[in-house]
Amino acid sequence: YIKEKNLETIRKLPVPNIAIISLLEDRKNRIWIGTYQKGLFCYENGKMIQYTTKNSKITSNSIWNLKEDRYGNLWIGSLGGKIQVLQSDSDNFNAVITPFDDIVYALDMSYDGGDKMYVGTVFGLLVIDITNYKKTLYLGNKKGNQTFPQPLISNVYKDKRGIIWLGSNEGLTIWNQKKDTIYYFNKENGLCDNSIKGITEDNLNNIWVTTSN
């Protein structure tokens, strides 16, 4: 989501010819640009700064996801790096912290507006409490009697009812956390294609799912 007043600015940003993977405007009106293999760019006060593994503390040059939590902290999910956080009261990017030692392929991130950050990885669903950095990795439901069809999760979305939607190359997984029940859909039972590319919710609480076909 980019504020309308900054749309013209974005069109004129001095970004080199690179693959842009993620984009975020934070509450301080900084524009963050995550790229493939070229690190993280920040546009602020008319200046563009590039952060890479060579000149900063970021742990990967492929920045796949950028999210801002309710405290104004910037969450950075990379491909083959570590999940990092730039806290809202930080004076500069040198203050970015790395709460976890794990190398993560963060394919997608969803923030529920409260205390939980949901990260789809190549090996399960990672749920992080943003208040204390406690993390839990799920390969299925909490009871342990149902597993996700495959560990790789390329898309994750938590809707307003609290239901978690997970996408992969093998279809769509729906986790009703209240009932702790998992449902699975693929091309054989309704999807037009098994490769999920996007999941979102409209104002009427309908869930929209895009695929490769």
Coordinates of C-alpha atoms in Angstrom, one line a residue:
Y1 CA 0.0 0.0 0.0
I2 CA 1.5 3.3 -1.1
K3 CA 0.0 6.6 -0.2
E4 CA -1.5 8.5 -3.2
K5 CA 0.7 11.5 -2.6
N6 CA 3.8 9.4 -3.2
L7 CA 2.7 7.7 -6.4
E8 CA 4.4 10.3 -8.6
T9 CA 7.5 10.1 -6.5
I10 CA 7.6 6.3 -6.9
R11 CA 7.4 6.7 -10.7
K12 CA 10.6 8.8 -10.5
L13 CA 12.6 6.8 -8.0
P14 CA 16.2 6.4 -9.0
V15 CA 16.1 2.6 -8.9
P16 CA 18.4 0.7 -11.2
N17 CA 17.1 -1.9 -13.7
I18 CA 16.7 -4.7 -11.1
A19 CA 14.1 -7.3 -10.1
I20 CA 11.9 -5.8 -7.4
I21 CA 10.3 -8.4 -5.2
S22 CA 8.8 -6.5 -2.3
L23 CA 7.7 -2.9 -1.7
L24 CA 6.6 -1.1 1.4
E25 CA 5.9 2.5 2.5
D26 CA 6.2 2.7 6.3
R27 CA 4.6 5.2 8.7
K28 CA 7.6 7.4 8.5
N29 CA 7.0 7.8 4.7
R30 CA 10.2 5.8 3.9
I31 CA 9.8 3.6 0.8
W32 CA 11.5 0.2 1.2
I33 CA 12.3 -1.8 -1.9
G34 CA 13.3 -5.5 -1.6
T35 CA 15.1 -6.9 -4.6
Y36 CA 16.4 -10.2 -6.1
Q37 CA 20.2 -10.4 -5.4
K38 CA 20.6 -6.6 -5.1
G39 CA 19.7 -6.1 -1.5
L40 CA 17.4 -3.6 0.2
F41 CA 16.8 0.0 -1.0
C42 CA 15.4 2.8 1.1
Y43 CA 14.1 6.1 -0.3
E44 CA 13.9 8.9 2.2
N45 CA 14.0 12.7 1.9
G46 CA 15.0 12.5 -1.7
K47 CA 17.9 10.1 -1.2
M48 CA 18.1 6.4 -2.2
I49 CA 20.3 4.1 -0.1
Q50 CA 21.2 0.5 -1.0
Y51 CA 21.8 -2.0 1.8
T52 CA 23.6 -5.2 0.9
T53 CA 25.5 -7.9 2.8
K54 CA 28.7 -6.0 2.1
N55 CA 27.8 -2.6 3.5
S56 CA 25.2 -3.5 6.2
K57 CA 23.9 -6.2 8.6
I58 CA 21.4 -7.7 6.2
T59 CA 22.0 -11.5 5.9
S60 CA 20.8 -11.9 2.3
N61 CA 20.7 -9.8 -0.9
S62 CA 17.4 -11.3 -1.9
I63 CA 14.7 -9.5 0.1
W64 CA 11.4 -11.4 -0.5
N65 CA 9.1 -9.8 2.1
L66 CA 8.6 -6.5 4.0
K67 CA 6.0 -5.9 6.7
E68 CA 5.4 -3.2 9.2
D69 CA 3.8 -4.2 12.5
R70 CA 1.5 -2.2 14.8
Y71 CA 4.5 -0.7 16.6
G72 CA 6.1 0.6 13.5
N73 CA 8.8 -2.1 13.4
L74 CA 10.0 -3.2 9.9
W75 CA 10.2 -6.9 9.4
I76 CA 12.5 -8.2 6.7
G77 CA 12.1 -11.7 5.3
S78 CA 14.8 -12.9 2.9
L79 CA 15.5 -15.8 0.7
G80 CA 18.3 -17.9 2.4
G81 CA 19.0 -15.3 5.1
K82 CA 17.7 -14.6 8.6
I83 CA 14.5 -12.8 9.6
Q84 CA 15.4 -9.3 10.8
V85 CA 13.7 -6.4 12.4
L86 CA 14.4 -2.7 12.2
Q87 CA 12.7 -1.3 15.4
S88 CA 10.6 1.9 15.0
D89 CA 12.8 3.9 17.4
S90 CA 16.0 3.1 15.5
D91 CA 17.9 6.1 14.3
N92 CA 19.4 4.3 11.3
F93 CA 19.6 1.0 9.6
N94 CA 22.7 0.0 11.5
A95 CA 20.4 -0.8 14.4
V96 CA 18.6 -3.6 12.6
I97 CA 18.4 -6.7 14.8
T98 CA 18.5 -10.4 14.1
P99 CA 16.3 -12.2 16.7
F100 CA 16.8 -15.7 15.3
D101 CA 19.9 -17.7 14.2
D102 CA 18.0 -19.8 11.7
I103 CA 18.5 -19.5 8.0
V104 CA 15.0 -19.1 6.5
Y105 CA 13.7 -19.1 3.0
A106 CA 10.8 -16.7 3.7
L107 CA 8.6 -17.1 0.7
D108 CA 5.7 -15.0 2.0
M109 CA 4.7 -13.1 5.2
S110 CA 1.3 -12.2 6.6
Y111 CA 0.7 -9.9 9.6
D112 CA -2.5 -10.2 11.5
G113 CA -2.5 -6.6 12.9
G114 CA -2.0 -8.0 16.4
D115 CA 0.9 -9.9 17.9
K116 CA 1.5 -12.6 15.3
M117 CA 3.6 -12.6 12.1
Y118 CA 3.1 -15.6 9.8
V119 CA 5.9 -16.7 7.6
G120 CA 5.6 -19.2 4.8
T121 CA 8.9 -21.0 4.3
V122 CA 10.3 -23.9 2.3
F123 CA 9.8 -26.0 5.5
G124 CA 6.5 -25.2 7.1
L125 CA 4.6 -22.3 8.6
L126 CA 6.6 -20.1 11.0
V127 CA 4.5 -18.1 13.5
I128 CA 6.3 -15.4 15.4
D129 CA 5.1 -13.4 18.4
I130 CA 6.3 -9.9 17.7
T131 CA 6.2 -8.9 21.4
N132 CA 8.8 -11.5 22.6
Y133 CA 10.1 -13.1 19.4
K134 CA 8.9 -16.5 20.5
K135 CA 8.5 -18.6 17.3
T136 CA 6.7 -21.9 16.5
L137 CA 7.1 -23.9 13.4
Y138 CA 4.0 -25.8 12.2
L139 CA 4.0 -28.6 9.7
G140 CA 0.3 -29.3 10.4
N141 CA -2.3 -28.5 13.0
K142 CA -1.6 -28.1 16.7
K143 CA -3.0 -31.5 17.6
G144 CA -0.6 -33.2 15.3
N145 CA -3.2 -35.4 13.7
Q146 CA -3.2 -33.5 10.4
T147 CA -0.3 -32.4 8.3
F148 CA 0.0 -29.9 5.5
P149 CA 0.1 -31.6 2.1
Q150 CA 3.7 -30.4 1.7
P151 CA 6.1 -28.4 3.9
L152 CA 6.8 -25.7 1.3
I153 CA 4.4 -22.7 1.7
S154 CA 4.7 -20.1 -1.0
N155 CA 1.7 -18.0 0.2
V156 CA 0.2 -17.3 3.6
Y157 CA -2.8 -15.2 4.6
K158 CA -4.8 -14.9 7.8
D159 CA -8.3 -13.6 7.2
K160 CA -10.5 -11.5 9.5
R161 CA -12.1 -14.7 10.9
G162 CA -8.8 -16.0 12.0
I163 CA -8.6 -18.7 9.4
I164 CA -5.2 -19.3 7.8
W165 CA -4.9 -19.8 4.1
L166 CA -1.7 -21.5 2.7
G167 CA -0.7 -21.8 -0.9
S168 CA 1.9 -24.1 -2.5
N169 CA 2.6 -25.7 -5.9
E170 CA 0.3 -28.5 -4.9
G171 CA -2.9 -26.5 -4.1
L172 CA -4.6 -24.6 -1.3
T173 CA -4.6 -25.5 2.4
I174 CA -7.1 -24.0 4.8
W175 CA -6.4 -24.1 8.6
N176 CA -9.3 -23.3 10.8
Q177 CA -7.4 -22.7 14.0
K178 CA -10.5 -22.5 16.2
K179 CA -11.5 -26.1 15.3
D180 CA -7.8 -27.0 14.6
T181 CA -8.9 -28.6 11.4
I182 CA -7.2 -28.6 8.0
Y183 CA -8.9 -28.6 4.6
Y184 CA -7.2 -29.1 1.3
F185 CA -8.2 -28.1 -2.3
N186 CA -6.5 -28.8 -5.5
K187 CA -7.3 -29.1 -9.2
E188 CA -9.2 -32.4 -8.6
N189 CA -11.8 -30.7 -6.4
G190 CA -12.3 -27.2 -7.7
L191 CA -9.1 -25.2 -8.3
C192 CA -8.2 -24.2 -11.8
D193 CA -4.6 -24.8 -11.2
N194 CA -2.5 -26.2 -8.3
S195 CA 0.2 -23.5 -8.3
I196 CA -1.0 -20.8 -6.0
K197 CA 0.4 -17.3 -6.6
G198 CA -1.6 -15.0 -4.3
I199 CA -4.3 -14.9 -1.6
T200 CA -6.2 -11.9 -0.3
E201 CA -9.5 -10.8 1.2
D202 CA -12.0 -8.2 0.1
N203 CA -14.2 -5.9 2.1
L204 CA -17.0 -8.5 2.0
N205 CA -14.7 -11.1 3.5
N206 CA -14.5 -13.1 0.3
I207 CA -11.2 -14.8 -0.3
W208 CA -9.5 -14.3 -3.7
V209 CA -6.9 -16.8 -4.8
T210 CA -4.8 -16.5 -7.9
T211 CA -2.9 -19.3 -9.7
S212 CA -0.5 -19.9 -12.6
N213 CA -3.5 -20.7 -14.8

